[in-house]
């Protein structure tokens, strides 16, 4: 069941993110299509979870944790 999240639509309006950020997105997400996210986010800021749904933290916790860990270490190590 897809739904619209106004914040995501507002983000498409060109809000500039000035802090380090990472999007982790499932390629099978039916709530917000991966193709839409990939079109909006620079590739170096987007981690694709193959066959991941909108509930990735529940269904793919190891993949999500590894992506967050790698991102955080990159910030610390510069």
PDB file of C-alpha atoms in Angstrom:
ATOM      1  CA  UNK A   1       0.000   0.000   0.000  1.00  0.00           C
ATOM      2  CA  UNK A   2       1.696   3.171  -1.158  1.00  0.00           C
ATOM      3  CA  UNK A   3       1.200   6.500   0.528  1.00  0.00           C
ATOM      4  CA  UNK A   4       2.475  10.005   0.038  1.00  0.00           C
ATOM      5  CA  UNK A   5       4.747  11.624   2.576  1.00  0.00           C
ATOM      6  CA  UNK A   6       4.669  15.426   2.176  1.00  0.00           C
ATOM      7  CA  UNK A   7       8.190  15.848   3.561  1.00  0.00           C
ATOM      8  CA  UNK A   8       9.621  13.711   0.781  1.00  0.00           C
ATOM      9  CA  UNK A   9       7.762  15.736  -1.804  1.00  0.00           C
ATOM     10  CA  UNK A  10       9.044  18.953  -0.213  1.00  0.00           C
ATOM     11  CA  UNK A  11      12.592  17.568  -0.332  1.00  0.00           C
ATOM     12  CA  UNK A  12      12.262  17.228  -4.075  1.00  0.00           C
ATOM     13  CA  UNK A  13      11.819  20.998  -4.199  1.00  0.00           C
ATOM     14  CA  UNK A  14      15.552  21.520  -3.814  1.00  0.00           C
ATOM     15  CA  UNK A  15      16.187  21.628  -0.084  1.00  0.00           C
ATOM     16  CA  UNK A  16      19.954  21.750   0.249  1.00  0.00           C
ATOM     17  CA  UNK A  17      21.384  19.324   2.799  1.00  0.00           C
ATOM     18  CA  UNK A  18      24.586  20.784   4.223  1.00  0.00           C
ATOM     19  CA  UNK A  19      25.459  18.131   6.806  1.00  0.00           C
ATOM     20  CA  UNK A  20      26.773  14.647   6.031  1.00  0.00           C
ATOM     21  CA  UNK A  21      23.896  12.334   5.201  1.00  0.00           C
ATOM     22  CA  UNK A  22      23.242   8.839   3.943  1.00  0.00           C
ATOM     23  CA  UNK A  23      20.066   7.348   2.512  1.00  0.00           C
ATOM     24  CA  UNK A  24      19.589   3.607   2.876  1.00  0.00           C
ATOM     25  CA  UNK A  25      16.792   2.446   0.626  1.00  0.00           C
ATOM     26  CA  UNK A  26      15.316  -0.895  -0.336  1.00  0.00           C
ATOM     27  CA  UNK A  27      15.016  -1.655  -4.019  1.00  0.00           C
ATOM     28  CA  UNK A  28      11.641  -3.334  -3.372  1.00  0.00           C
ATOM     29  CA  UNK A  29      10.205  -0.446  -1.317  1.00  0.00           C
ATOM     30  CA  UNK A  30       6.585   0.013  -2.393  1.00  0.00           C
ATOM     31  CA  UNK A  31       6.054   3.100  -0.240  1.00  0.00           C
ATOM     32  CA  UNK A  32       8.653   5.281  -1.963  1.00  0.00           C
ATOM     33  CA  UNK A  33      10.070   3.767  -5.132  1.00  0.00           C
ATOM     34  CA  UNK A  34      13.808   3.186  -5.235  1.00  0.00           C
ATOM     35  CA  UNK A  35      13.961   4.681  -8.741  1.00  0.00           C
ATOM     36  CA  UNK A  36      12.523   7.948  -7.392  1.00  0.00           C
ATOM     37  CA  UNK A  37      15.037   8.038  -4.552  1.00  0.00           C
ATOM     38  CA  UNK A  38      17.913   7.232  -6.904  1.00  0.00           C
ATOM     39  CA  UNK A  39      16.859  10.099  -9.165  1.00  0.00           C
ATOM     40  CA  UNK A  40      16.877  12.533  -6.229  1.00  0.00           C
ATOM     41  CA  UNK A  41      19.979  11.515  -4.268  1.00  0.00           C
ATOM     42  CA  UNK A  42      23.631  11.525  -5.412  1.00  0.00           C
ATOM     43  CA  UNK A  43      24.868   7.944  -5.839  1.00  0.00           C
ATOM     44  CA  UNK A  44      27.618   8.365  -3.234  1.00  0.00           C
ATOM     45  CA  UNK A  45      24.946   9.167  -0.623  1.00  0.00           C
ATOM     46  CA  UNK A  46      22.615   6.253  -1.405  1.00  0.00           C
ATOM     47  CA  UNK A  47      22.967   2.650  -0.293  1.00  0.00           C
ATOM     48  CA  UNK A  48      20.683   0.214  -2.091  1.00  0.00           C
ATOM     49  CA  UNK A  49      19.459  -2.803  -0.150  1.00  0.00           C
ATOM     50  CA  UNK A  50      18.664  -5.410  -2.800  1.00  0.00           C
ATOM     51  CA  UNK A  51      15.086  -6.653  -2.422  1.00  0.00           C
ATOM     52  CA  UNK A  52      14.773  -4.513   0.717  1.00  0.00           C
ATOM     53  CA  UNK A  53      11.305  -3.297   1.627  1.00  0.00           C
ATOM     54  CA  UNK A  54      10.250  -0.157   3.469  1.00  0.00           C
ATOM     55  CA  UNK A  55      10.898  -2.076   6.723  1.00  0.00           C
ATOM     56  CA  UNK A  56      14.615  -2.607   6.165  1.00  0.00           C
ATOM     57  CA  UNK A  57      15.671  -2.101   9.761  1.00  0.00           C
ATOM     58  CA  UNK A  58      13.439  -5.010  10.721  1.00  0.00           C
ATOM     59  CA  UNK A  59      14.011  -7.237   7.698  1.00  0.00           C
ATOM     60  CA  UNK A  60      17.661  -6.460   6.875  1.00  0.00           C
ATOM     61  CA  UNK A  61      19.207  -5.200  10.142  1.00  0.00           C
ATOM     62  CA  UNK A  62      22.712  -6.470   9.373  1.00  0.00           C
ATOM     63  CA  UNK A  63      22.843  -4.679   6.019  1.00  0.00           C
ATOM     64  CA  UNK A  64      21.530  -1.433   7.512  1.00  0.00           C
ATOM     65  CA  UNK A  65      23.918  -1.617  10.483  1.00  0.00           C
ATOM     66  CA  UNK A  66      26.903  -2.236   8.201  1.00  0.00           C
ATOM     67  CA  UNK A  67      25.993   0.747   5.996  1.00  0.00           C
ATOM     68  CA  UNK A  68      25.598   3.044   9.003  1.00  0.00           C
ATOM     69  CA  UNK A  69      28.843   1.775  10.547  1.00  0.00           C
ATOM     70  CA  UNK A  70      30.801   2.360   7.318  1.00  0.00           C
ATOM     71  CA  UNK A  71      29.305   5.839   6.910  1.00  0.00           C
ATOM     72  CA  UNK A  72      30.053   6.815  10.528  1.00  0.00           C
ATOM     73  CA  UNK A  73      33.618   5.504  10.360  1.00  0.00           C
ATOM     74  CA  UNK A  74      34.153   7.506   7.192  1.00  0.00           C
ATOM     75  CA  UNK A  75      33.112  10.653   9.049  1.00  0.00           C
ATOM     76  CA  UNK A  76      35.412   9.925  11.990  1.00  0.00           C
ATOM     77  CA  UNK A  77      38.394   8.906   9.886  1.00  0.00           C
ATOM     78  CA  UNK A  78      37.865  11.789   7.482  1.00  0.00           C
TER      79      UNK A  78
END
